[in-house]
Every structure is written in structure tokens, then in C-alpha cells.
Coordinates of C-alpha atoms and ligand atoms in Angstrom, one line a residue:
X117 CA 5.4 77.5 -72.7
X118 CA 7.1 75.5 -75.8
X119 CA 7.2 77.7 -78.8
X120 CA 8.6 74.8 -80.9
X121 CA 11.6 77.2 -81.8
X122 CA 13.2 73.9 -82.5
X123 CA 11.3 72.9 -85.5
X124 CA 11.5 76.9 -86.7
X125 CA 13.6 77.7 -90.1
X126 CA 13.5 80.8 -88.8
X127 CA 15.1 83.3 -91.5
X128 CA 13.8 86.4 -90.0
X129 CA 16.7 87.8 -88.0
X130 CA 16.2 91.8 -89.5
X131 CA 12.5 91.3 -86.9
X132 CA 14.4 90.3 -84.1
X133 CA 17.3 86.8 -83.0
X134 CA 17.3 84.3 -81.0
X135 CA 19.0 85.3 -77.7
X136 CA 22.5 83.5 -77.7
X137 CA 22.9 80.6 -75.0
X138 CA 26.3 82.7 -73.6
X139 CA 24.0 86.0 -73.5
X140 CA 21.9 83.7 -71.2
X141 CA 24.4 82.5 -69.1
X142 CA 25.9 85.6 -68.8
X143 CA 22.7 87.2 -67.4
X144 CA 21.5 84.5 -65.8
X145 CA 23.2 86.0 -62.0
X146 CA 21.5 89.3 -62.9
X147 CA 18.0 87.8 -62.8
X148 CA 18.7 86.0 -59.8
X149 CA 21.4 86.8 -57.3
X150 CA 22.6 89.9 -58.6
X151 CA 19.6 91.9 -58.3
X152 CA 21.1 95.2 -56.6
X153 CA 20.6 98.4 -57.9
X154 CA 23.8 99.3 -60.2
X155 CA 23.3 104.0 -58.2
X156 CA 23.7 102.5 -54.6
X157 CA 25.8 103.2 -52.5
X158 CA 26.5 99.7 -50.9
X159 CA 28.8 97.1 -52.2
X160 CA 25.6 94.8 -53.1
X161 CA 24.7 97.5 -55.7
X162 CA 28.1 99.3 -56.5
X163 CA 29.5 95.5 -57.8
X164 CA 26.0 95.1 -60.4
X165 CA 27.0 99.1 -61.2
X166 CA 31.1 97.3 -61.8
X167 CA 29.5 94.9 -64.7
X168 CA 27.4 97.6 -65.8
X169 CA 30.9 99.3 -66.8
X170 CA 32.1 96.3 -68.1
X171 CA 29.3 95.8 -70.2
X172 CA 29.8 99.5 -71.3
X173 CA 33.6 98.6 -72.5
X174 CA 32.5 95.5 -74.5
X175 CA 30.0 97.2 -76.3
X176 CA 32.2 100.2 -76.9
X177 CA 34.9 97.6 -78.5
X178 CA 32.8 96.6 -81.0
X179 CA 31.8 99.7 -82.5
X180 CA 35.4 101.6 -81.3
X181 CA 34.3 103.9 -79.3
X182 CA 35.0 105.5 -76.2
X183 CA 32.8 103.6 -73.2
X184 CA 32.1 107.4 -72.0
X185 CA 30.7 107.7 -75.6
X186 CA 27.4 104.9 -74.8
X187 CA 24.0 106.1 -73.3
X188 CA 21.5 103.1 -72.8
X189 CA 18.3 102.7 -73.8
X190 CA 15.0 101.0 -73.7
X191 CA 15.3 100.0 -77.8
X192 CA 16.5 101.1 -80.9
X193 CA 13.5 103.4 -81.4
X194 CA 14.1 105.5 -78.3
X195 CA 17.9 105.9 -79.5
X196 CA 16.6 107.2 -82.6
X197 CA 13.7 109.7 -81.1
X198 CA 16.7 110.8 -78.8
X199 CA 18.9 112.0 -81.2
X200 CA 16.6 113.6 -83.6
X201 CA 15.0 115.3 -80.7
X202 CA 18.0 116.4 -78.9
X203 CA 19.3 118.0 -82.0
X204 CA 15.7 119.9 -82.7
X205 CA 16.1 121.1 -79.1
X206 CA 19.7 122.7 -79.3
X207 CA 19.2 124.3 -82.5
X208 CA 15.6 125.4 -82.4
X209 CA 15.9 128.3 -84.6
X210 CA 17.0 125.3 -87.0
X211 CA 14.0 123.6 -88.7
X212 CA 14.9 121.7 -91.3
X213 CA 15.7 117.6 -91.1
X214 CA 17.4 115.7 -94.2
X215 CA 16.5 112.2 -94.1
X216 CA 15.4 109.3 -96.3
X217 CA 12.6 107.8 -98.1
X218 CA 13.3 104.3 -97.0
X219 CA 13.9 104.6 -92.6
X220 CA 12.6 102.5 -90.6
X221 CA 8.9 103.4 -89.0
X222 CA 11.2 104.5 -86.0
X223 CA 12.3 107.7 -87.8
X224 CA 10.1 107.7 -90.5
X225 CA 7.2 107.8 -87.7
X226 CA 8.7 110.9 -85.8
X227 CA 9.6 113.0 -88.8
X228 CA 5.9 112.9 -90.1
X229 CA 4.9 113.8 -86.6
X230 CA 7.4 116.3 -86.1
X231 CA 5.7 117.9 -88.7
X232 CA 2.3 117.7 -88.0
X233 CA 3.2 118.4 -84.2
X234 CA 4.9 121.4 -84.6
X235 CA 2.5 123.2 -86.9
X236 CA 4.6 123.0 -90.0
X237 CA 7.3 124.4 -88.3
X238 CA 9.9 121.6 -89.3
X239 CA 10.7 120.8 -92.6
X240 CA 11.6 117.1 -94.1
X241 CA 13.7 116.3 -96.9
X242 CA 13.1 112.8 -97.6
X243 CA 16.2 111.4 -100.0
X244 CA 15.0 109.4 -103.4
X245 CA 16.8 106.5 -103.6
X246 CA 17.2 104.7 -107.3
X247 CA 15.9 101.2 -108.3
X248 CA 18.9 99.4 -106.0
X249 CA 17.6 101.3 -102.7
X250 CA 20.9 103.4 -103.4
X251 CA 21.1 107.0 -102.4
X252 CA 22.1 109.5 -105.2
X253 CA 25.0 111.8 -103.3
X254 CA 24.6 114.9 -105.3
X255 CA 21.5 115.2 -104.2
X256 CA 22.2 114.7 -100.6
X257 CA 24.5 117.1 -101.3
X258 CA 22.3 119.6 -102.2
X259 CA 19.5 119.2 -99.6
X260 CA 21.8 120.7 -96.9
X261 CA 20.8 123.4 -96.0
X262 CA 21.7 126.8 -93.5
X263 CA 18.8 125.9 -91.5
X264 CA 19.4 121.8 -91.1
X265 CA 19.8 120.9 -87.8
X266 CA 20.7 117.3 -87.9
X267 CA 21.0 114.9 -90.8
X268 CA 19.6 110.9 -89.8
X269 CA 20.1 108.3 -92.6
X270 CA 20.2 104.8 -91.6
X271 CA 23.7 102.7 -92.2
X272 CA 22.0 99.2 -93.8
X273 CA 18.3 98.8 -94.3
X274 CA 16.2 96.6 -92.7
X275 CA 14.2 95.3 -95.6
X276 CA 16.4 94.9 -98.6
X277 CA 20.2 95.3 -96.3
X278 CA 21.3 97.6 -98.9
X279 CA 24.2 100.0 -96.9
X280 CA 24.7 103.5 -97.3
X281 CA 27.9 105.5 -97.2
X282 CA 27.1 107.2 -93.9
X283 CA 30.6 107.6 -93.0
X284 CA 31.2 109.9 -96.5
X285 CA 27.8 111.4 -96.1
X286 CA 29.1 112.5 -92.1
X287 CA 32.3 113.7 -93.5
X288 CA 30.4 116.3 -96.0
X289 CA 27.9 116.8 -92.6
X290 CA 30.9 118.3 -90.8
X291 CA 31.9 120.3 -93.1
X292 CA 28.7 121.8 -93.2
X293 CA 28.8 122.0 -89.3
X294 CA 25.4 119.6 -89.5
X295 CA 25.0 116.9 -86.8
X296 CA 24.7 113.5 -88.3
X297 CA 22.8 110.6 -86.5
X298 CA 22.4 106.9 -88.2
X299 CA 20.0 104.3 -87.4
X300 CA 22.6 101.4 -87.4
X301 CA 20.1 99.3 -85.8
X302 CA 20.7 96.6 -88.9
X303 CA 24.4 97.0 -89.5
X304 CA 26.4 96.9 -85.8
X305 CA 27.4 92.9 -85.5
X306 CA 26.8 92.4 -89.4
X307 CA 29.3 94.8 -90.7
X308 CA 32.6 96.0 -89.2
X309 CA 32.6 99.3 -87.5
X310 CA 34.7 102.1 -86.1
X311 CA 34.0 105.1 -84.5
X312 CA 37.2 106.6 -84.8
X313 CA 37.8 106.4 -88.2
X314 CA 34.6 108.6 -89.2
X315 CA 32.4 111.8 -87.7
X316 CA 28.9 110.4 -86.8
X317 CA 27.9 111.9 -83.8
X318 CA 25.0 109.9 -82.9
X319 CA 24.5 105.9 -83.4
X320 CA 21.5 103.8 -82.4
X321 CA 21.9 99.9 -81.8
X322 CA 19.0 97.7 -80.9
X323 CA 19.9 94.2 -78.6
X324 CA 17.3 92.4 -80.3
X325 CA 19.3 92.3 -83.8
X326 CA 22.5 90.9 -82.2
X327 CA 21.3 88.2 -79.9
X328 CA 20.8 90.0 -76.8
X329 CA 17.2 90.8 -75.6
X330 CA 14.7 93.0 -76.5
X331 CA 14.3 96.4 -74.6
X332 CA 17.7 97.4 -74.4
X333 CA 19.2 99.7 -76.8
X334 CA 22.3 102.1 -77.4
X335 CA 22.6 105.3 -78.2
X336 CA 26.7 106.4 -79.3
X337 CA 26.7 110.0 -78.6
X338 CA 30.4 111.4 -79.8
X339 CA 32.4 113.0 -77.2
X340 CA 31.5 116.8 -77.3
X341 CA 28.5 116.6 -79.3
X342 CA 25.9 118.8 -78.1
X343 CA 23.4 116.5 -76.0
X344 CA 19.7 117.0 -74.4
X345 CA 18.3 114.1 -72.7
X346 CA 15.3 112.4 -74.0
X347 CA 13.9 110.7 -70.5
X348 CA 14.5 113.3 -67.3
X349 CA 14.7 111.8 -64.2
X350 CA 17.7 110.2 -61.6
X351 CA 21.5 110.9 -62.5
X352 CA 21.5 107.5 -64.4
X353 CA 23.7 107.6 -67.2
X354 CA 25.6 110.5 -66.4
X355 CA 22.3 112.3 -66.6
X356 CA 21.7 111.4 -70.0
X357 CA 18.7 108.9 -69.6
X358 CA 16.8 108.8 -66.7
X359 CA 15.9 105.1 -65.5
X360 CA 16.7 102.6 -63.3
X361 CA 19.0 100.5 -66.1
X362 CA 17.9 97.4 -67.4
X363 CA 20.9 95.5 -66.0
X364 CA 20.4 91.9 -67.0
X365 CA 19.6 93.1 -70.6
X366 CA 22.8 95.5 -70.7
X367 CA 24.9 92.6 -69.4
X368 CA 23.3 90.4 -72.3
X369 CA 24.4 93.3 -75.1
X370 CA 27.6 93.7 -73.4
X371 CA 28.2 89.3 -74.0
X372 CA 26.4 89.6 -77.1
X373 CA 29.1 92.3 -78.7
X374 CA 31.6 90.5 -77.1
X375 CA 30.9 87.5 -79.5
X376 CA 30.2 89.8 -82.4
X377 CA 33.8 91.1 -82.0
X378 CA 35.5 87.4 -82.0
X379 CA 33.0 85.9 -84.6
X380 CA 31.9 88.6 -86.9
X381 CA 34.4 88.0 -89.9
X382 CA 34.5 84.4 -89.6
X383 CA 30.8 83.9 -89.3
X384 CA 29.8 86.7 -91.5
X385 CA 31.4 84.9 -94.1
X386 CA 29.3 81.8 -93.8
X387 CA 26.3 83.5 -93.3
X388 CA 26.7 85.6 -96.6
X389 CA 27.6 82.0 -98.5
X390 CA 24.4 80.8 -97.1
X391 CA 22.6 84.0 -98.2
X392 CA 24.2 83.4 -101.6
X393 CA 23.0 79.9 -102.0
X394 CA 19.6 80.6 -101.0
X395 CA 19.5 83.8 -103.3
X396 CA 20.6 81.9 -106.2
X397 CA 18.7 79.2 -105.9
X398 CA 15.6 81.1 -105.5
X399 CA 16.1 83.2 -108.6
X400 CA 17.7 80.0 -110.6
X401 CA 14.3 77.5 -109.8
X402 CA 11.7 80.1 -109.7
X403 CA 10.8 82.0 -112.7
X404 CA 9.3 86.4 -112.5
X405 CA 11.7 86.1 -109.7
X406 CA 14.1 89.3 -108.9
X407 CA 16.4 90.8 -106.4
X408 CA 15.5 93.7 -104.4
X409 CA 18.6 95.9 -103.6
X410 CA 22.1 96.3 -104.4
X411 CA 23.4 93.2 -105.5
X412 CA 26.7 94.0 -103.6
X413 CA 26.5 96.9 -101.5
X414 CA 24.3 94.6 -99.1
X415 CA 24.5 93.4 -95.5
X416 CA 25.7 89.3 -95.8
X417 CA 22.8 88.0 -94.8
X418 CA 20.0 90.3 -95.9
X419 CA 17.9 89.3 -99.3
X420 CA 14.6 90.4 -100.6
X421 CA 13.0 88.7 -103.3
X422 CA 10.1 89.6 -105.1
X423 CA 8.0 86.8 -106.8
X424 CA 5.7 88.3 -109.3
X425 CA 2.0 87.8 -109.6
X426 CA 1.3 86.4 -106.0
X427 CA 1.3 88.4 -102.8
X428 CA 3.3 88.3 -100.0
X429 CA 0.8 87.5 -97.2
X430 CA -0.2 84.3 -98.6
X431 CA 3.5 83.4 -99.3
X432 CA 4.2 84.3 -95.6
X433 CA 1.3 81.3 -94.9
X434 CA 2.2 78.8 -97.0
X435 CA 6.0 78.9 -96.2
X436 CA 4.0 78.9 -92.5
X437 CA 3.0 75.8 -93.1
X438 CA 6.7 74.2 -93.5
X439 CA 7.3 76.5 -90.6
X440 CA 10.0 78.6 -92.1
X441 CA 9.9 82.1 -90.8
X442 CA 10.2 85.3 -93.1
X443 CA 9.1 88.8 -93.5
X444 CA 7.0 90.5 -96.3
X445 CA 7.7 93.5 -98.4
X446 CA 4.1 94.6 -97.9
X447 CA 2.8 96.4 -95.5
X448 CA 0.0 93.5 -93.9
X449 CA 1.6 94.7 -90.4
X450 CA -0.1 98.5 -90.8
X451 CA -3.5 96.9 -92.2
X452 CA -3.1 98.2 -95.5
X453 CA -2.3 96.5 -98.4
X454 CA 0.3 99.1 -99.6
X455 CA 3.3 97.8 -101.3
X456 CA 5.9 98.6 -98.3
X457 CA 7.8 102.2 -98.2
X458 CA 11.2 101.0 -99.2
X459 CA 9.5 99.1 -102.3
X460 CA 7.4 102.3 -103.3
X461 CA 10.4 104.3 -103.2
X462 CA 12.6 101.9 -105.3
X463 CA 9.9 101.7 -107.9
X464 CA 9.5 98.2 -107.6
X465 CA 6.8 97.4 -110.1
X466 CA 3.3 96.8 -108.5
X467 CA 3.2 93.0 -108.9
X468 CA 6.5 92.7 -107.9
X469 CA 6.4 94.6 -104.8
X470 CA 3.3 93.1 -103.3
X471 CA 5.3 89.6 -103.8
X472 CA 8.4 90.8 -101.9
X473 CA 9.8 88.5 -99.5
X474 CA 12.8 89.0 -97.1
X475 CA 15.1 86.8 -95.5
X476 CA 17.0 87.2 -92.9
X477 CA 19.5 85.2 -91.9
X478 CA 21.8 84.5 -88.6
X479 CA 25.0 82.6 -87.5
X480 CA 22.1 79.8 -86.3
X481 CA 21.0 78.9 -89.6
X482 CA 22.5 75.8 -91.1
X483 CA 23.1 74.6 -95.2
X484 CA 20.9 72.1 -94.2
X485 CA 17.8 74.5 -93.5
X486 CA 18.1 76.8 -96.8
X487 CA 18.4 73.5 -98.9
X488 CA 15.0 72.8 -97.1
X489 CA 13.7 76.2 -98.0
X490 CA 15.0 75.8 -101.8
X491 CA 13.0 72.4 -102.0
X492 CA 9.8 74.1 -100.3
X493 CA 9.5 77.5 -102.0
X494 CA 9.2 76.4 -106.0
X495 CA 6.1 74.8 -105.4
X496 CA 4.5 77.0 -103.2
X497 CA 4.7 80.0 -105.5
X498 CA 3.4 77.7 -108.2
X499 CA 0.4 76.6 -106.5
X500 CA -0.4 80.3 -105.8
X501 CA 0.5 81.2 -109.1
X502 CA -2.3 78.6 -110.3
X503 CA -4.6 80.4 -108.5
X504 CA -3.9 84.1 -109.8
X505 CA -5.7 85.9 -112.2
X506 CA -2.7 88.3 -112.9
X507 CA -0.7 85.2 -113.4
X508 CA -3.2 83.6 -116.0
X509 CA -3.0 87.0 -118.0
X510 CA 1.2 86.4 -117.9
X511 CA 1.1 83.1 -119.0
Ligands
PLP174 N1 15.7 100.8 -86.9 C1 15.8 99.8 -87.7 C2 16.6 99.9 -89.0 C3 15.2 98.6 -87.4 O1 15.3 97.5 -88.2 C4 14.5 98.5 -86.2 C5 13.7 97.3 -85.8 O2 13.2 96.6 -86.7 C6 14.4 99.6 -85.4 C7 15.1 100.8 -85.7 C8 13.7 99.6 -84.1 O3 14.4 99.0 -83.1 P1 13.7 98.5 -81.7 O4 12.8 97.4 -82.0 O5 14.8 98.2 -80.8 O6 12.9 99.7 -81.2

């Protein structure tokens, strides 16, 4: 099948990347040749279990941890089930969760269902955040509680990139004696990180958002942190995750944090140029056009842009058209036509949020391509302008 990924602008990198051509090559043997299973016994097997540990190390370096400290998984999601759940089930006397009003659908989802599963039993504290996507602290603060039994805020957010100070918010966590989990789906390969230097217990990572492939995931669980397994099964993973691994995928993750490591502060610091340029431009040529987020407390290659008076769907086609590839702000994906969560929460204005636009950008994208998005994208919000009734009010 030809996708025609070469003709893609593709600026939505926070959905999922392109798969790097060294994660390829580097998994390449496993798909073919290498196809022994990484528990047996027999040298054919115990040499794919070797680069299994390798892959372990690699990933381990990029985030400085301890290789002991890295459970696969099938995705980000199951990391993030897995370490909500696994607290729930070693404090059960505990019921209360602090989280945030702007997760991902991956914890979002299984808070609102811990709720309703349980019979009320668990209680949610969902954390306001102001009209940046930023957390308030004394608030946070004051949500823990005798009764919390873990603490899961996310380190960067997937729609606007906007970061929050997990590694202070852990700190007040443990002196609390609360276990803190972070979605860091969005930040590990964008943003430097070290285990060592804070006291997060749990960390998710997704393959998909650095360039390896999707269904393989990573869930950092800190040395002597209290630990029930989500999947039941073989002795894979030290008996943390049952599962035949998903060698060629862990291999890919293992190359694909490999390049992270070497490239991450050269690269990010195009990427975030590029992110500039196209964020300035946007706002500069297109007027009603604002930021959504921090304006520095952001990932480098995150924005979200709301163009007032038109909605984000038909952007999404038009810019479809010149195939460039972004995400909307509203929610088209859950068949409503709700403003998105993370807008709500911000109090984005109504015709702003419905007109929300992210893109996301990746060490593939070129000067070249965003100059051809800054040509495309005045025009198209005018002709849909043109056609608005809200806009013909504004003018
Ligand atoms: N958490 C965040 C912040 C995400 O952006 C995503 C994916 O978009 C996920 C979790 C889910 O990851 P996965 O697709 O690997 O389940």
C-alpha cells in the first residue's frame, strides 16, 4: 500500500511519528531471523532475551534510571491503568485519587470508571488549571489527603504541551508518603529527564511518540515502590507483566531512545525554532488568532492555536486538502461537538475553543514545510470565515 507519506506535511507528532529508518533497521533481524522467544532456554532464544536487555539499558539511559527500574508494555495507556491500579490495590483502605482536569482519555477514562465501578467507593480530585493550562500548587497542595493512595498528573500535555512541575509536585508527594505516577507519554524524547534527581515512582512512555512503533510501551516503576501486576500470567518481566514481549517493538524503543539521547538538545532546538516560526507567523498573518498554553512553560514543539469564529473540523479539511496533517481542539473524535477537555478547563472562550488547532511537530519536519503551511493557512481561515454567521456578527 502507498500512503503517500511523502507528499504529507505531517505536523501531528503528539497522535503518533513516523517510525525512524534506524528503528527499522534495527528491528528489521527481529521480524525475520531473530524470531526466538526472548524465556527459552536455548541459545536461539536466550540471544533475542540478550537484546531484550540491551534494549532495557538504552531505554533506561534516557530517562536515568536503573534498567531493573523498566516493565514493558503493550502502550502508554496500559502503563497508565497499571500504575493507578496497582496503587488502588495495595492501599485498598485508601480511596481517594488526586489528578487533573486536563489527562489524557487514558487516565481521564479510568478515573471516571473507577468511580462508577466501584460504587462510589473511590473519590477523584480533578486539579483546575488557570487560563495557560497551568496548575495552581496551593491547591494541589491542599487536595492531599490521609486517604490518597496515589497522585497521577501528567509531565507535558498532549494538546497544548504545556509541562507541569511533576518533579516538585513528587517531592511534596513523599513527604506526604503518597505514591506519585506521571503520564510522561508527551515529554520523554522532547524534554530532558532524570530519574535520579527526583521521587516519581511510576512513569509511562508510549513508542509511538518517539519514533518507535506503536504497541509497545514503558512503565518506570522506582526501585522499592510497592508493585501489583496489571496482566497475570508467565514470569515475563520479572513477573510484573505477563506476555510473551513484543521484541521487535522493544528493540525499536530501545534504538529509538538511543537517538533521543544523542539528538535531543541539538534537535530539540531546531524543532522549537520551527515551532516558533510557525507560531508567529500564524498569529502575525491571521487575525482573532491566539495561543493556547503557557507561552514558555511548553514542550518545543507543541502549539495550539485557536482561530476564532470557524471550527476546527472544517479547518482539519481544508488544510486536508494541501495535505498537511494536524489535530483539533475539539472533540470530532468522541462524536460530540464539545469543545475538547483541556480547552473547557482552560476557559477558552466558546468560539475560540471550537477553532483550536494543534501542531505537532518532529525532527522530520523541514523550514521548508511550515513556510508552506504559513502560505496555506491565511486563506483558508478566510474563506471559512466568509462563510460564518458568527464571523459576519464580528465584522
Ligand atoms: N498519555 C498521553 C499524554 C498521550 O498523549 C497518549 C497518546 O496520545 C497516551 C497517554 C496513550 O498512549 P498509547 O497510545 O500508547 O496508549
Amino acid at each position: 500500500m502507498n500512503c503517500g507519506s511523502d507528499k504529507v506535511i505531517y505536523m501531528d507528532n503528539n497522535a503518533t511519528t513516523r517510525i525512524a529508518p534506524e528503528v527499522v533497521d534495527a528491528m528489521m533481524p527481529f521480524l525475520t531471523d531473530c524470531y526466538g522467544n526472548p524465556s527459552s532456554m536455548h541459545t536461539f532464544g536466550g540471544q533475542v532475551g540478550k537484546s531484550v536487555e540491551k534494549a532495557r539499558i538504552k531505554i533506561a539511559d534516557l530517562i536515568g534510571a536503573d534498567p531493573s527500574e523498566i516493565v514493558f508494555t503493550s502502550c502508554g495507556t496500559e502503563s497508565d491503568s497499571t500504575a493507578i491500579l496497582s496503587a488502588l490495590q495495595t492501599f485498598p483502605e485508601q480511596r481517594h485519587l488526586v489528578t487533573t482536569r486536563v489527562e489524557h482519555p487514558a487516565v481521564k477514562s479510568l478515573c471516571d470508571s473507577l468511580t462508577q465501578l466501584t460504587g462510589h467507593k473511590h473519590r477523584t480530585t480533578r486539579l483546575m488549571v488557570d487560563s495557560d493550562g497551568m496548575l495552581d500548587m496551593n491547591s494541589y497542595r491542599e487536595a492531599l489527603s490521609e486517604d490518597t493512595a496515589i497522585i497521577s498528573i501528567m509531565w507535558a500535555n498532549n494538546e497544548t504541551g504545556v509541562i507541569f512541575p511533576v518533579e516538585e509536585m513528587a517531592a511534596m508527594a513523599k513527604e506526604r508518603d503518597i505514591l506519585f505516577h506521571t503520564d510522561a507519554v508527551q515529554a520523554v524524547g522532547k524534554i530532558p529527564i532524570n530519574m535520579k534527581k527526583n521521587q516519581i515512582d511510576f512513569l509511562s512512555i508510549s513508542g509511538h511518540k518517539l519514533h518507535a512503533p506503536k504497541g509497545v510501551g514503558v512503565l518506570y516503576v522506582r526501585k522499592g515502590t510497592p508493585f501489583v501486576p496489571f496482566l497475570n500470567g508467565g514470569h515475563q518481566e520479572h513477573g510484573r507483566r505477563g506476555g510473551t514481549e513484543n521484541v521487535a517493538s522493544i528493540i525499536g524503543l530501545g534504538r529509538a531512545c538511543e537517538l533521543a539521547a544523542a539528538t535531543m538538545e541539538e534537535e530539540n532546538t531546531r524543532v522549537k525554532a520551527l515551532r516558533d516560526r510557525l507560531e508567529q507567523g500564524l498569529l502575525a498573518s491571521i487575525p482573532k488568532s491566539m495561543l493556547n498554553g503557557h507561552p514558555t512553560e511548553r514542550l518545543p514543539n507543541t502549539t495550539n492555536i485557536s482561530f476564532e469564529f470557524v471550527e476546527g473540523e472544517a479547518i482539519l479539511l481544508h488544510m486536508n486538502r494541501y495535505n498537511i496533517c494536524a489535530s483539533s481542539g475539539s472533540a470530532c473524535t468522541s462524536g460530540s461537538l464539545e469543545p475538547s477537555h483541556v480547552m473547557r478547563a482552560m476557559g477558552v472562550p466558546f468560539t475560540a475553543a471550537h477553532g483550536s488547532i494543534r501542531f505537532s511537530l518532529s525532527v522530520y519536519n523541514t523550514e521548508k514545510e511550515v513556510d508552506y503551511v504559513l502560505e496555506k493557512m491565511p486563506a483558508i481561515i478566510a474563506d471559512l470565515r466568509a462563510m460564518s454567521p458568527f464571523w459576519k456578527d464580528e465584522e
